[in-house]
């Protein structure tokens, strides 16, 4: 069970009206919203592929924009943590190294996911018609679904612990919620894309 008193005490350190905190929340929420809207628009209209001359070039450009937005999100996240107080009880070597270990695991999931999927597989290539031959089941997909998202969440969690930051923990929860919502939208849509692919193969 969640210790409500501990949660109230923890988040009593967080000023949710702080401009930096609000900017961080907006940047976290905006990213998955942006790439889902743009990718679905591309899937429906092929406008980006036509503009950039090919589906692959368009996917690489969208991927570059997503990477840039992720850098902005991380910067906003860090600045929001720095502008708010630390939890003194957590400002210790044990918490720091625990956070470092969690971030390392998250980084492993992110990098291994990218290596397993490739650039276009990572950055919504299936919405551009760049489909993989089969579902990836190797590590880290053999351990959990959506390891890129949960690895990224773990990095933010570890980063928050390393800074003993209640604001960081709350922002990490926002990251987890935004990814959960993204998965609810992306999962069925991606499955439908591949279902249509299989129907096309069978009809030949």
PDB file of C-alpha atoms in Angstrom:
ATOM      1  CA  UNK A   1       0.000   0.000   0.000  1.00  0.00           C
ATOM      2  CA  UNK A   2       1.129   3.548  -0.707  1.00  0.00           C
ATOM      3  CA  UNK A   3       2.093   5.552   2.377  1.00  0.00           C
ATOM      4  CA  UNK A   4      -0.057   8.635   1.818  1.00  0.00           C
ATOM      5  CA  UNK A   5       1.675  10.616   4.569  1.00  0.00           C
ATOM      6  CA  UNK A   6       5.067   9.930   2.980  1.00  0.00           C
ATOM      7  CA  UNK A   7       3.761  10.983  -0.421  1.00  0.00           C
ATOM      8  CA  UNK A   8       2.338  14.213   0.992  1.00  0.00           C
ATOM      9  CA  UNK A   9       5.646  14.897   2.740  1.00  0.00           C
ATOM     10  CA  UNK A  10       7.622  14.146  -0.423  1.00  0.00           C
ATOM     11  CA  UNK A  11       5.608  16.328  -2.747  1.00  0.00           C
ATOM     12  CA  UNK A  12       5.433  19.082  -0.171  1.00  0.00           C
ATOM     13  CA  UNK A  13       8.898  19.882  -1.528  1.00  0.00           C
ATOM     14  CA  UNK A  14       7.520  20.506  -5.010  1.00  0.00           C
ATOM     15  CA  UNK A  15       6.207  23.841  -6.219  1.00  0.00           C
ATOM     16  CA  UNK A  16       3.961  22.760  -9.077  1.00  0.00           C
ATOM     17  CA  UNK A  17       3.243  26.405  -9.950  1.00  0.00           C
ATOM     18  CA  UNK A  18       6.918  27.116 -10.685  1.00  0.00           C
ATOM     19  CA  UNK A  19       7.357  28.199 -14.311  1.00  0.00           C
ATOM     20  CA  UNK A  20      10.263  25.819 -14.902  1.00  0.00           C
ATOM     21  CA  UNK A  21       8.260  22.892 -13.542  1.00  0.00           C
ATOM     22  CA  UNK A  22       5.268  23.711 -15.744  1.00  0.00           C
ATOM     23  CA  UNK A  23       7.501  24.050 -18.821  1.00  0.00           C
ATOM     24  CA  UNK A  24       8.981  20.626 -18.056  1.00  0.00           C
ATOM     25  CA  UNK A  25       5.504  19.079 -17.754  1.00  0.00           C
ATOM     26  CA  UNK A  26       4.471  20.617 -21.070  1.00  0.00           C
ATOM     27  CA  UNK A  27       7.614  19.411 -22.835  1.00  0.00           C
ATOM     28  CA  UNK A  28       7.115  15.891 -21.481  1.00  0.00           C
ATOM     29  CA  UNK A  29       3.477  15.769 -22.577  1.00  0.00           C
ATOM     30  CA  UNK A  30       4.107  17.428 -25.937  1.00  0.00           C
ATOM     31  CA  UNK A  31       6.679  14.988 -27.296  1.00  0.00           C
ATOM     32  CA  UNK A  32       4.582  11.803 -27.675  1.00  0.00           C
ATOM     33  CA  UNK A  33       1.596  13.911 -28.713  1.00  0.00           C
ATOM     34  CA  UNK A  34       3.679  15.514 -31.469  1.00  0.00           C
ATOM     35  CA  UNK A  35       5.151  12.360 -32.933  1.00  0.00           C
ATOM     36  CA  UNK A  36       1.861  10.471 -32.840  1.00  0.00           C
ATOM     37  CA  UNK A  37      -0.038  13.274 -34.589  1.00  0.00           C
ATOM     38  CA  UNK A  38       2.658  13.791 -37.237  1.00  0.00           C
ATOM     39  CA  UNK A  39       3.148  10.065 -37.850  1.00  0.00           C
ATOM     40  CA  UNK A  40      -0.567   9.411 -38.260  1.00  0.00           C
ATOM     41  CA  UNK A  41      -0.879  12.410 -40.562  1.00  0.00           C
ATOM     42  CA  UNK A  42       1.981  11.019 -42.646  1.00  0.00           C
ATOM     43  CA  UNK A  43       0.409   7.570 -42.721  1.00  0.00           C
ATOM     44  CA  UNK A  44      -2.856   9.055 -43.968  1.00  0.00           C
ATOM     45  CA  UNK A  45      -1.532  11.603 -46.478  1.00  0.00           C
ATOM     46  CA  UNK A  46       2.111  10.643 -47.281  1.00  0.00           C
ATOM     47  CA  UNK A  47       2.722  14.417 -47.247  1.00  0.00           C
ATOM     48  CA  UNK A  48       6.160  14.200 -45.613  1.00  0.00           C
ATOM     49  CA  UNK A  49       7.330  11.488 -47.988  1.00  0.00           C
ATOM     50  CA  UNK A  50       6.281  13.608 -50.943  1.00  0.00           C
ATOM     51  CA  UNK A  51       7.923  16.712 -49.507  1.00  0.00           C
ATOM     52  CA  UNK A  52      11.271  15.027 -48.790  1.00  0.00           C
ATOM     53  CA  UNK A  53      11.266  12.864 -51.908  1.00  0.00           C
ATOM     54  CA  UNK A  54      11.126   9.478 -50.194  1.00  0.00           C
ATOM     55  CA  UNK A  55       9.647   7.766 -47.167  1.00  0.00           C
ATOM     56  CA  UNK A  56      13.081   6.998 -45.738  1.00  0.00           C
ATOM     57  CA  UNK A  57      14.288  10.601 -45.980  1.00  0.00           C
ATOM     58  CA  UNK A  58      11.074  11.838 -44.350  1.00  0.00           C
ATOM     59  CA  UNK A  59      11.411   9.306 -41.538  1.00  0.00           C
ATOM     60  CA  UNK A  60      15.006  10.366 -40.890  1.00  0.00           C
ATOM     61  CA  UNK A  61      13.940  14.015 -40.717  1.00  0.00           C
ATOM     62  CA  UNK A  62      11.123  13.260 -38.288  1.00  0.00           C
ATOM     63  CA  UNK A  63      13.542  11.174 -36.222  1.00  0.00           C
ATOM     64  CA  UNK A  64      15.961  14.104 -36.056  1.00  0.00           C
ATOM     65  CA  UNK A  65      13.174  16.405 -34.856  1.00  0.00           C
ATOM     66  CA  UNK A  66      12.130  13.875 -32.205  1.00  0.00           C
ATOM     67  CA  UNK A  67      15.720  13.606 -30.966  1.00  0.00           C
ATOM     68  CA  UNK A  68      15.934  17.394 -30.749  1.00  0.00           C
ATOM     69  CA  UNK A  69      12.661  17.573 -28.819  1.00  0.00           C
ATOM     70  CA  UNK A  70      13.930  14.886 -26.451  1.00  0.00           C
ATOM     71  CA  UNK A  71      17.032  16.972 -25.780  1.00  0.00           C
ATOM     72  CA  UNK A  72      14.801  19.964 -25.006  1.00  0.00           C
ATOM     73  CA  UNK A  73      12.677  17.793 -22.696  1.00  0.00           C
ATOM     74  CA  UNK A  74      15.744  16.553 -20.811  1.00  0.00           C
ATOM     75  CA  UNK A  75      17.035  20.101 -20.450  1.00  0.00           C
ATOM     76  CA  UNK A  76      13.683  21.325 -19.099  1.00  0.00           C
ATOM     77  CA  UNK A  77      13.522  18.333 -16.744  1.00  0.00           C
ATOM     78  CA  UNK A  78      16.994  19.062 -15.359  1.00  0.00           C
ATOM     79  CA  UNK A  79      16.385  22.781 -14.981  1.00  0.00           C
ATOM     80  CA  UNK A  80      13.117  22.101 -13.131  1.00  0.00           C
ATOM     81  CA  UNK A  81      14.951  19.836 -10.694  1.00  0.00           C
ATOM     82  CA  UNK A  82      17.717  22.372 -10.124  1.00  0.00           C
ATOM     83  CA  UNK A  83      15.215  25.136  -9.345  1.00  0.00           C
ATOM     84  CA  UNK A  84      13.523  23.175  -6.554  1.00  0.00           C
ATOM     85  CA  UNK A  85      14.779  21.860  -3.193  1.00  0.00           C
ATOM     86  CA  UNK A  86      16.412  18.510  -2.607  1.00  0.00           C
ATOM     87  CA  UNK A  87      15.162  15.956  -0.130  1.00  0.00           C
ATOM     88  CA  UNK A  88      17.982  16.079   2.403  1.00  0.00           C
ATOM     89  CA  UNK A  89      17.332  12.548   3.702  1.00  0.00           C
ATOM     90  CA  UNK A  90      18.041  11.233   0.207  1.00  0.00           C
ATOM     91  CA  UNK A  91      21.105  13.346  -0.487  1.00  0.00           C
ATOM     92  CA  UNK A  92      23.515  10.479   0.150  1.00  0.00           C
ATOM     93  CA  UNK A  93      25.983   8.223  -1.644  1.00  0.00           C
ATOM     94  CA  UNK A  94      23.557   5.289  -1.380  1.00  0.00           C
ATOM     95  CA  UNK A  95      20.761   7.180  -3.167  1.00  0.00           C
ATOM     96  CA  UNK A  96      23.155   8.609  -5.728  1.00  0.00           C
ATOM     97  CA  UNK A  97      24.597   5.233  -6.720  1.00  0.00           C
ATOM     98  CA  UNK A  98      21.166   3.595  -6.690  1.00  0.00           C
ATOM     99  CA  UNK A  99      19.995   6.260  -9.130  1.00  0.00           C
ATOM    100  CA  UNK A 100      23.114   5.762 -11.224  1.00  0.00           C
ATOM    101  CA  UNK A 101      22.435   2.018 -11.436  1.00  0.00           C
ATOM    102  CA  UNK A 102      18.800   2.588 -12.450  1.00  0.00           C
ATOM    103  CA  UNK A 103      19.886   5.069 -15.127  1.00  0.00           C
ATOM    104  CA  UNK A 104      22.451   2.570 -16.410  1.00  0.00           C
ATOM    105  CA  UNK A 105      19.764  -0.120 -16.768  1.00  0.00           C
ATOM    106  CA  UNK A 106      17.502   2.371 -18.526  1.00  0.00           C
ATOM    107  CA  UNK A 107      20.303   3.354 -20.893  1.00  0.00           C
ATOM    108  CA  UNK A 108      20.921  -0.330 -21.658  1.00  0.00           C
ATOM    109  CA  UNK A 109      17.259  -0.771 -22.598  1.00  0.00           C
ATOM    110  CA  UNK A 110      17.226   2.346 -24.775  1.00  0.00           C
ATOM    111  CA  UNK A 111      20.436   1.530 -26.651  1.00  0.00           C
ATOM    112  CA  UNK A 112      19.632  -2.160 -27.121  1.00  0.00           C
ATOM    113  CA  UNK A 113      16.131  -1.257 -28.346  1.00  0.00           C
ATOM    114  CA  UNK A 114      17.609   1.109 -30.905  1.00  0.00           C
ATOM    115  CA  UNK A 115      20.103  -1.524 -32.084  1.00  0.00           C
ATOM    116  CA  UNK A 116      17.338  -4.130 -32.394  1.00  0.00           C
ATOM    117  CA  UNK A 117      14.938  -1.836 -34.287  1.00  0.00           C
ATOM    118  CA  UNK A 118      17.297   0.368 -36.281  1.00  0.00           C
ATOM    119  CA  UNK A 119      16.667   4.055 -36.913  1.00  0.00           C
ATOM    120  CA  UNK A 120      13.489   3.689 -38.967  1.00  0.00           C
ATOM    121  CA  UNK A 121      12.114   1.011 -36.654  1.00  0.00           C
ATOM    122  CA  UNK A 122      12.700   3.257 -33.672  1.00  0.00           C
ATOM    123  CA  UNK A 123      11.350   6.430 -35.228  1.00  0.00           C
ATOM    124  CA  UNK A 124       7.965   5.308 -36.548  1.00  0.00           C
ATOM    125  CA  UNK A 125       9.119   3.967 -39.897  1.00  0.00           C
ATOM    126  CA  UNK A 126       6.064   1.720 -40.095  1.00  0.00           C
ATOM    127  CA  UNK A 127       3.880   4.835 -40.352  1.00  0.00           C
ATOM    128  CA  UNK A 128       5.931   5.781 -43.419  1.00  0.00           C
ATOM    129  CA  UNK A 129       5.407   2.366 -44.986  1.00  0.00           C
ATOM    130  CA  UNK A 130       8.883   1.151 -43.979  1.00  0.00           C
ATOM    131  CA  UNK A 131       7.832  -2.130 -42.404  1.00  0.00           C
ATOM    132  CA  UNK A 132       9.992  -4.717 -40.667  1.00  0.00           C
ATOM    133  CA  UNK A 133       9.892  -8.286 -41.914  1.00  0.00           C
ATOM    134  CA  UNK A 134       8.767  -9.634 -38.563  1.00  0.00           C
ATOM    135  CA  UNK A 135       8.202  -8.598 -34.979  1.00  0.00           C
ATOM    136  CA  UNK A 136      11.391  -8.077 -32.990  1.00  0.00           C
ATOM    137  CA  UNK A 137      11.573 -10.542 -30.099  1.00  0.00           C
ATOM    138  CA  UNK A 138      15.273 -10.364 -29.206  1.00  0.00           C
ATOM    139  CA  UNK A 139      16.609  -8.571 -26.120  1.00  0.00           C
ATOM    140  CA  UNK A 140      15.277  -6.319 -24.640  1.00  0.00           C
ATOM    141  CA  UNK A 141      11.898  -7.106 -26.242  1.00  0.00           C
ATOM    142  CA  UNK A 142      12.208 -10.619 -24.824  1.00  0.00           C
ATOM    143  CA  UNK A 143      12.026  -9.099 -21.336  1.00  0.00           C
ATOM    144  CA  UNK A 144       9.344  -6.412 -21.621  1.00  0.00           C
ATOM    145  CA  UNK A 145       7.169  -4.559 -24.101  1.00  0.00           C
ATOM    146  CA  UNK A 146       8.129  -1.034 -25.170  1.00  0.00           C
ATOM    147  CA  UNK A 147      11.620  -1.154 -23.627  1.00  0.00           C
ATOM    148  CA  UNK A 148      12.558   2.145 -25.285  1.00  0.00           C
ATOM    149  CA  UNK A 149       9.846   3.969 -23.354  1.00  0.00           C
ATOM    150  CA  UNK A 150      10.424   2.261 -20.025  1.00  0.00           C
ATOM    151  CA  UNK A 151      14.179   2.545 -20.395  1.00  0.00           C
ATOM    152  CA  UNK A 152      13.776   6.281 -20.905  1.00  0.00           C
ATOM    153  CA  UNK A 153      11.528   6.461 -17.846  1.00  0.00           C
ATOM    154  CA  UNK A 154      14.147   4.591 -15.801  1.00  0.00           C
ATOM    155  CA  UNK A 155      16.809   7.092 -16.893  1.00  0.00           C
ATOM    156  CA  UNK A 156      14.694   9.964 -15.583  1.00  0.00           C
ATOM    157  CA  UNK A 157      13.975   8.079 -12.364  1.00  0.00           C
ATOM    158  CA  UNK A 158      17.656   7.430 -11.809  1.00  0.00           C
ATOM    159  CA  UNK A 159      18.518  11.036 -12.655  1.00  0.00           C
ATOM    160  CA  UNK A 160      15.965  12.224 -10.084  1.00  0.00           C
ATOM    161  CA  UNK A 161      17.399   9.970  -7.364  1.00  0.00           C
ATOM    162  CA  UNK A 162      20.919  11.105  -8.158  1.00  0.00           C
ATOM    163  CA  UNK A 163      19.753  14.663  -7.510  1.00  0.00           C
ATOM    164  CA  UNK A 164      17.579  13.681  -4.497  1.00  0.00           C
ATOM    165  CA  UNK A 165      14.821  15.608  -6.237  1.00  0.00           C
ATOM    166  CA  UNK A 166      11.128  15.240  -5.322  1.00  0.00           C
ATOM    167  CA  UNK A 167      10.323  17.450  -8.325  1.00  0.00           C
ATOM    168  CA  UNK A 168      12.237  15.023 -10.525  1.00  0.00           C
ATOM    169  CA  UNK A 169      10.275  12.075  -9.147  1.00  0.00           C
ATOM    170  CA  UNK A 170       6.990  13.826  -9.863  1.00  0.00           C
ATOM    171  CA  UNK A 171       8.149  14.685 -13.386  1.00  0.00           C
ATOM    172  CA  UNK A 172       9.221  11.062 -13.864  1.00  0.00           C
ATOM    173  CA  UNK A 173       5.644  10.049 -13.024  1.00  0.00           C
ATOM    174  CA  UNK A 174       4.474  12.459 -15.735  1.00  0.00           C
ATOM    175  CA  UNK A 175       6.897  10.783 -18.167  1.00  0.00           C
ATOM    176  CA  UNK A 176       5.505   7.343 -17.274  1.00  0.00           C
ATOM    177  CA  UNK A 177       1.907   8.535 -17.695  1.00  0.00           C
ATOM    178  CA  UNK A 178       2.634  10.178 -21.059  1.00  0.00           C
ATOM    179  CA  UNK A 179       4.282   7.003 -22.343  1.00  0.00           C
ATOM    180  CA  UNK A 180       1.429   4.844 -21.054  1.00  0.00           C
ATOM    181  CA  UNK A 181      -1.046   6.984 -22.989  1.00  0.00           C
ATOM    182  CA  UNK A 182       1.204   6.872 -26.071  1.00  0.00           C
ATOM    183  CA  UNK A 183       1.328   3.064 -25.931  1.00  0.00           C
ATOM    184  CA  UNK A 184      -2.472   2.894 -25.760  1.00  0.00           C
ATOM    185  CA  UNK A 185      -2.660   4.866 -29.021  1.00  0.00           C
ATOM    186  CA  UNK A 186       0.365   3.443 -30.812  1.00  0.00           C
ATOM    187  CA  UNK A 187      -0.069  -0.256 -30.039  1.00  0.00           C
ATOM    188  CA  UNK A 188      -3.413  -0.926 -31.765  1.00  0.00           C
ATOM    189  CA  UNK A 189      -2.560   1.389 -34.676  1.00  0.00           C
ATOM    190  CA  UNK A 190       0.764  -0.338 -35.343  1.00  0.00           C
ATOM    191  CA  UNK A 191      -0.857  -3.762 -35.077  1.00  0.00           C
ATOM    192  CA  UNK A 192      -3.420  -2.675 -37.669  1.00  0.00           C
ATOM    193  CA  UNK A 193      -0.640  -1.585 -40.052  1.00  0.00           C
ATOM    194  CA  UNK A 194       1.008  -5.007 -39.850  1.00  0.00           C
ATOM    195  CA  UNK A 195      -2.323  -6.825 -40.046  1.00  0.00           C
ATOM    196  CA  UNK A 196      -2.969  -5.088 -43.358  1.00  0.00           C
ATOM    197  CA  UNK A 197       0.512  -6.037 -44.501  1.00  0.00           C
ATOM    198  CA  UNK A 198      -0.155  -9.698 -43.757  1.00  0.00           C
ATOM    199  CA  UNK A 199      -3.498  -9.547 -45.558  1.00  0.00           C
ATOM    200  CA  UNK A 200      -1.746  -8.059 -48.593  1.00  0.00           C
ATOM    201  CA  UNK A 201       0.841 -10.852 -48.587  1.00  0.00           C
ATOM    202  CA  UNK A 202      -1.825 -13.545 -48.335  1.00  0.00           C
ATOM    203  CA  UNK A 203      -3.864 -12.028 -51.180  1.00  0.00           C
ATOM    204  CA  UNK A 204      -0.923 -12.281 -53.614  1.00  0.00           C
TER     205      UNK A 204
END
